[in-house]
Amino acid sequence: MDRRPASMTDYTDLLPVAHQAIDLARKTMRTMQPGVLTAKGDREMASEVDYAIEDQVRTFLAQHTPEIGFLREEHGLSGMTDGLVWALDPVDGTVNFVHGSPLCAVSLGLITENCSVLGVIDLPFLGNRYSAAEGSGAHADGRPISVSTTRQISDAVVVLGDYAVGQGAAEKNWARFAVTQQLAANVQRLRMHGSAAIDLAWLATGQVDAVVMLANKPWDTAAGVVIAREAGALTTDRDGSPHSFESSATIAANPSLLSALLDLVGGGHR
């Protein structure tokens, strides 16, 4: 159910530069105050830290991998537009960060052929780092990781992505509310962390069993999808088709749970 590039190129050589870029971002997030907040629409915002990390990481990667394009949340695509593209979410969980919650992350993924092939996620205030390269497994703090072995959906801890805000939010949230109701009646527990990167990283370590995000922005999910996949998760769109960055949603779970999860998510469609 996962879509993988036809050519299994070895991307591990790019992991050190990704880690170095994340080192810079981690230090900035830990030492810089949110500063002035910039409104991005209804209840959406970016902090000065978001912009500072974007500029810092873009400059670093342009120096070390000038042949690779760069997609950033706040300023879009720059550099090369064919082949490989870095996708950065400088502060995944900005609302959490601004409120002093440790549930925020820096997320850097590498995309080719509309699919993730490398990712690094750092949780600066929890002290954890997750990484993976296509075909090389996933790691947390340098140790191999794998998804949970939970077999029954009734025993599963399932994470929901944030509800929609901004234009069209009311209509989008009808679908989210329906899915929430379906899941709440059938799984062990529901959680909402407010960070797609954390959701997918914790799926990879088995701290949660499944993730349901009825949205799919590359900077949110590029790193987490490949980390979860390399840890043994299956990732799909809402209809069960292979996940890509053209998908409308990001549904991920350990292999034992995915079918039952898709039945519940599909059953909540409105």
CSV table of C-alpha atoms in Angstrom, one decimal, residues 2-236:
chain,number,residue,atom,x,y,z
A,2,ASP,CA,3.0,2.3,0.1
A,3,ARG,CA,4.3,4.0,-2.9
A,4,ARG,CA,8.1,3.8,-3.2
A,5,PRO,CA,10.4,5.1,-5.9
A,6,ALA,CA,11.1,2.6,-8.6
A,7,SER,CA,14.8,3.1,-8.2
A,8,MET,CA,16.1,2.3,-4.7
A,9,THR,CA,18.9,4.9,-4.7
A,10,ASP,CA,21.0,5.0,-1.5
A,11,TYR,CA,20.1,8.3,0.2
A,12,THR,CA,22.1,7.6,3.4
A,13,ASP,CA,24.9,9.8,2.2
A,14,LEU,CA,22.6,12.8,2.7
A,15,LEU,CA,21.7,11.9,6.3
A,16,PRO,CA,24.7,13.7,7.8
A,17,VAL,CA,23.9,17.0,6.1
A,18,ALA,CA,20.3,16.7,7.2
A,19,HIS,CA,21.4,16.1,10.8
A,20,GLN,CA,23.7,19.1,10.6
A,21,ALA,CA,20.9,21.3,9.3
A,22,ILE,CA,18.6,20.0,12.1
A,23,ASP,CA,21.3,20.7,14.7
A,24,LEU,CA,21.2,24.4,13.7
A,25,ALA,CA,17.4,24.5,13.8
A,26,ARG,CA,17.3,22.8,17.2
A,27,LYS,CA,19.7,25.3,18.8
A,28,THR,CA,17.6,28.2,17.4
A,29,MET,CA,14.3,26.8,18.7
A,30,ARG,CA,15.8,26.2,22.1
A,31,THR,CA,17.4,29.6,22.5
A,32,MET,CA,15.2,32.0,20.6
A,33,GLN,CA,11.9,33.4,21.9
A,34,PRO,CA,8.8,33.2,19.6
A,35,GLY,CA,8.9,37.0,19.1
A,36,VAL,CA,6.3,38.7,17.0
A,37,LEU,CA,3.6,36.5,15.6
A,38,THR,CA,2.6,36.9,11.9
A,39,ALA,CA,-1.0,36.0,11.1
A,40,LYS,CA,-1.4,33.5,8.2
A,41,GLY,CA,-5.2,33.5,8.2
A,42,ASP,CA,-7.9,32.4,10.6
A,43,ARG,CA,-6.1,31.1,13.8
A,44,GLU,CA,-2.9,30.3,11.9
A,45,MET,CA,0.4,32.0,12.7
A,46,ALA,CA,4.1,31.9,12.2
A,47,SER,CA,6.6,33.0,14.8
A,48,GLU,CA,9.9,34.8,14.3
A,49,VAL,CA,11.5,31.4,15.1
A,50,ASP,CA,9.8,29.9,12.1
A,51,TYR,CA,11.3,32.4,9.8
A,52,ALA,CA,14.7,32.4,11.4
A,53,ILE,CA,15.0,28.6,11.1
A,54,GLU,CA,13.8,28.6,7.5
A,55,ASP,CA,16.4,31.1,6.5
A,56,GLN,CA,19.2,29.3,8.5
A,57,VAL,CA,18.4,25.9,7.1
A,58,ARG,CA,17.9,27.1,3.5
A,59,THR,CA,21.2,28.9,3.6
A,60,PHE,CA,23.0,25.8,5.0
A,61,LEU,CA,21.5,23.4,2.5
A,62,ALA,CA,22.1,25.7,-0.4
A,63,GLN,CA,25.8,25.6,0.5
A,64,HIS,CA,26.0,21.9,1.0
A,65,THR,CA,23.5,20.5,-1.5
A,66,PRO,CA,23.0,23.2,-4.2
A,67,GLU,CA,21.7,20.7,-6.7
A,68,ILE,CA,18.6,20.0,-4.4
A,69,GLY,CA,15.5,22.2,-4.4
A,70,PHE,CA,14.1,23.6,-1.1
A,71,LEU,CA,10.4,23.7,-0.1
A,72,ARG,CA,9.7,25.6,3.0
A,73,GLU,CA,6.3,26.2,4.7
A,74,GLU,CA,6.5,30.0,4.9
A,75,HIS,CA,8.0,30.8,1.5
A,76,GLY,CA,7.4,27.9,-0.9
A,77,LEU,CA,9.8,26.3,-3.3
A,78,SER,CA,13.2,27.7,-4.2
A,79,GLY,CA,16.3,26.4,-6.1
A,80,MET,CA,16.0,23.4,-8.4
A,81,THR,CA,12.5,22.2,-9.2
A,82,ASP,CA,13.3,18.8,-10.8
A,83,GLY,CA,14.5,15.7,-9.0
A,84,LEU,CA,15.2,16.0,-5.3
A,85,VAL,CA,13.6,18.6,-3.0
A,86,TRP,CA,14.2,19.2,0.7
A,87,ALA,CA,10.9,19.9,2.6
A,88,LEU,CA,11.2,21.8,5.9
A,89,ASP,CA,8.7,22.5,8.6
A,90,PRO,CA,10.8,24.8,10.9
A,91,VAL,CA,8.4,24.6,13.9
A,92,ASP,CA,5.9,21.9,13.5
A,93,GLY,CA,3.4,22.7,16.3
A,94,THR,CA,3.8,26.5,16.3
A,95,VAL,CA,0.8,27.0,18.5
A,96,ASN,CA,2.2,24.5,21.0
A,97,PHE,CA,5.6,26.3,20.8
A,98,VAL,CA,4.1,29.7,21.4
A,99,HIS,CA,2.2,28.4,24.4
A,100,GLY,CA,5.3,26.8,26.0
A,101,SER,CA,4.4,23.2,25.2
A,102,PRO,CA,7.3,20.8,24.5
A,103,LEU,CA,5.2,19.1,21.8
A,104,CYS,CA,6.8,20.8,18.9
A,105,ALA,CA,9.4,19.7,16.4
A,106,VAL,CA,11.7,20.5,13.5
A,107,SER,CA,11.0,18.3,10.5
A,108,LEU,CA,13.2,18.0,7.4
A,109,GLY,CA,12.4,15.5,4.7
A,110,LEU,CA,13.7,14.7,1.2
A,111,ILE,CA,11.3,14.1,-1.6
A,112,THR,CA,11.6,12.6,-5.1
A,113,GLU,CA,9.0,11.4,-7.5
A,114,ASN,CA,6.4,12.8,-5.1
A,115,CYS,CA,7.5,10.5,-2.3
A,116,SER,CA,9.6,10.8,0.8
A,117,VAL,CA,13.0,9.0,0.8
A,118,LEU,CA,14.8,10.5,3.8
A,119,GLY,CA,13.7,12.3,7.0
A,120,VAL,CA,15.0,13.8,10.2
A,121,ILE,CA,12.7,15.0,13.0
A,122,ASP,CA,14.0,16.6,16.2
A,123,LEU,CA,12.0,17.4,19.4
A,124,PRO,CA,14.2,20.1,20.9
A,125,PHE,CA,12.4,20.3,24.3
A,126,LEU,CA,12.1,16.5,24.8
A,127,GLY,CA,15.6,15.7,23.6
A,128,ASN,CA,14.6,13.1,21.0
A,129,ARG,CA,15.7,12.7,17.3
A,130,TYR,CA,14.2,10.4,14.7
A,131,SER,CA,15.7,9.6,11.3
A,132,ALA,CA,15.4,7.3,8.3
A,133,ALA,CA,16.6,6.9,4.8
A,134,GLU,CA,14.8,4.8,2.2
A,135,GLY,CA,15.7,1.1,2.6
A,136,SER,CA,17.9,1.6,5.6
A,137,GLY,CA,15.5,1.4,8.5
A,138,ALA,CA,14.4,4.0,11.1
A,139,HIS,CA,16.2,5.2,14.2
A,140,ALA,CA,15.4,7.1,17.4
A,141,ASP,CA,18.4,8.6,19.2
A,142,GLY,CA,20.6,6.3,17.2
A,143,ARG,CA,18.7,3.1,18.0
A,144,PRO,CA,16.6,1.0,15.5
A,145,ILE,CA,12.9,1.4,16.0
A,146,SER,CA,9.8,-0.4,14.8
A,147,VAL,CA,6.0,0.1,15.0
A,148,SER,CA,3.8,-1.5,17.7
A,149,THR,CA,2.5,-5.1,17.5
A,150,THR,CA,-1.0,-4.1,18.5
A,151,ARG,CA,-3.4,-6.4,16.5
A,152,GLN,CA,-6.9,-5.3,17.4
A,153,ILE,CA,-8.3,-1.8,16.6
A,154,SER,CA,-10.1,-1.9,20.0
A,155,ASP,CA,-6.6,-2.0,21.7
A,156,ALA,CA,-5.2,0.8,19.6
A,157,VAL,CA,-4.1,4.3,20.5
A,158,VAL,CA,-4.9,6.4,17.5
A,159,VAL,CA,-3.7,10.0,16.9
A,160,LEU,CA,-5.8,12.6,15.1
A,161,GLY,CA,-4.4,15.5,13.1
A,162,ASP,CA,-5.6,19.0,14.0
A,163,TYR,CA,-9.1,20.1,13.0
A,164,ALA,CA,-9.2,22.5,10.1
A,165,VAL,CA,-9.0,26.3,10.5
A,166,GLY,CA,-9.3,29.0,7.9
A,167,GLN,CA,-11.3,29.1,4.7
A,168,GLY,CA,-13.7,26.2,4.4
A,169,ALA,CA,-12.9,25.0,7.9
A,170,ALA,CA,-16.6,24.4,8.9
A,171,GLU,CA,-17.2,22.1,5.9
A,172,LYS,CA,-13.9,20.2,6.3
A,173,ASN,CA,-14.6,19.7,10.0
A,174,TRP,CA,-17.9,17.9,9.4
A,175,ALA,CA,-15.8,15.1,8.0
A,176,ARG,CA,-13.3,15.3,10.8
A,177,PHE,CA,-16.1,15.2,13.5
A,178,ALA,CA,-17.6,12.2,11.8
A,179,VAL,CA,-14.3,10.4,11.8
A,180,THR,CA,-13.7,11.3,15.4
A,181,GLN,CA,-17.0,9.8,16.4
A,182,GLN,CA,-16.3,6.6,14.5
A,183,LEU,CA,-12.9,6.2,16.1
A,184,ALA,CA,-13.9,7.2,19.6
A,185,ALA,CA,-16.5,4.4,19.6
A,186,ASN,CA,-14.0,1.7,18.4
A,187,VAL,CA,-10.5,2.4,19.5
A,188,GLN,CA,-8.9,2.3,22.9
A,189,ARG,CA,-7.9,6.0,23.0
A,190,LEU,CA,-7.8,9.0,20.8
A,191,ARG,CA,-5.0,11.6,21.0
A,192,MET,CA,-4.3,15.0,19.4
A,193,HIS,CA,-0.8,16.3,19.8
A,194,GLY,CA,-0.9,19.2,17.4
A,195,SER,CA,2.3,18.1,15.5
A,196,ALA,CA,2.2,15.9,12.5
A,197,ALA,CA,5.9,15.2,12.9
A,198,ILE,CA,5.5,13.9,16.4
A,199,ASP,CA,2.5,11.8,15.5
A,200,LEU,CA,4.4,10.0,12.8
A,201,ALA,CA,7.6,9.7,14.8
A,202,TRP,CA,5.7,8.2,17.7
A,203,LEU,CA,3.9,5.8,15.4
A,204,ALA,CA,7.4,4.7,14.3
A,205,THR,CA,8.5,3.9,17.9
A,206,GLY,CA,5.2,2.2,18.8
A,207,GLN,CA,4.2,4.9,21.3
A,208,VAL,CA,1.0,5.2,19.3
A,209,ASP,CA,-0.5,2.6,17.0
A,210,ALA,CA,-2.1,4.6,14.1
A,211,VAL,CA,-2.3,8.1,12.7
A,212,VAL,CA,-5.3,9.8,10.9
A,213,MET,CA,-4.6,13.1,9.3
A,214,LEU,CA,-7.3,14.4,6.9
A,215,ALA,CA,-4.7,16.7,5.3
A,216,ASN,CA,-1.4,16.2,3.6
A,217,LYS,CA,1.1,19.1,3.4
A,218,PRO,CA,4.6,18.0,2.3
A,219,TRP,CA,6.4,20.1,5.0
A,220,ASP,CA,4.2,18.5,7.7
A,221,THR,CA,4.7,14.9,6.6
A,222,ALA,CA,7.7,14.5,4.4
A,223,ALA,CA,10.1,13.4,7.2
A,224,GLY,CA,7.5,11.5,9.3
A,225,VAL,CA,6.1,9.4,6.5
A,226,VAL,CA,9.5,7.8,5.6
A,227,ILE,CA,10.5,7.4,9.2
A,228,ALA,CA,7.2,5.6,10.0
A,229,ARG,CA,7.4,3.5,6.8
A,230,GLU,CA,11.0,2.4,7.5
A,231,ALA,CA,9.8,1.4,11.0
A,232,GLY,CA,7.2,-0.9,9.4
A,233,ALA,CA,4.1,1.3,9.1
A,234,LEU,CA,1.9,1.3,6.1
A,235,THR,CA,0.9,4.7,4.8
A,236,THR,CA,-2.1,5.4,2.5
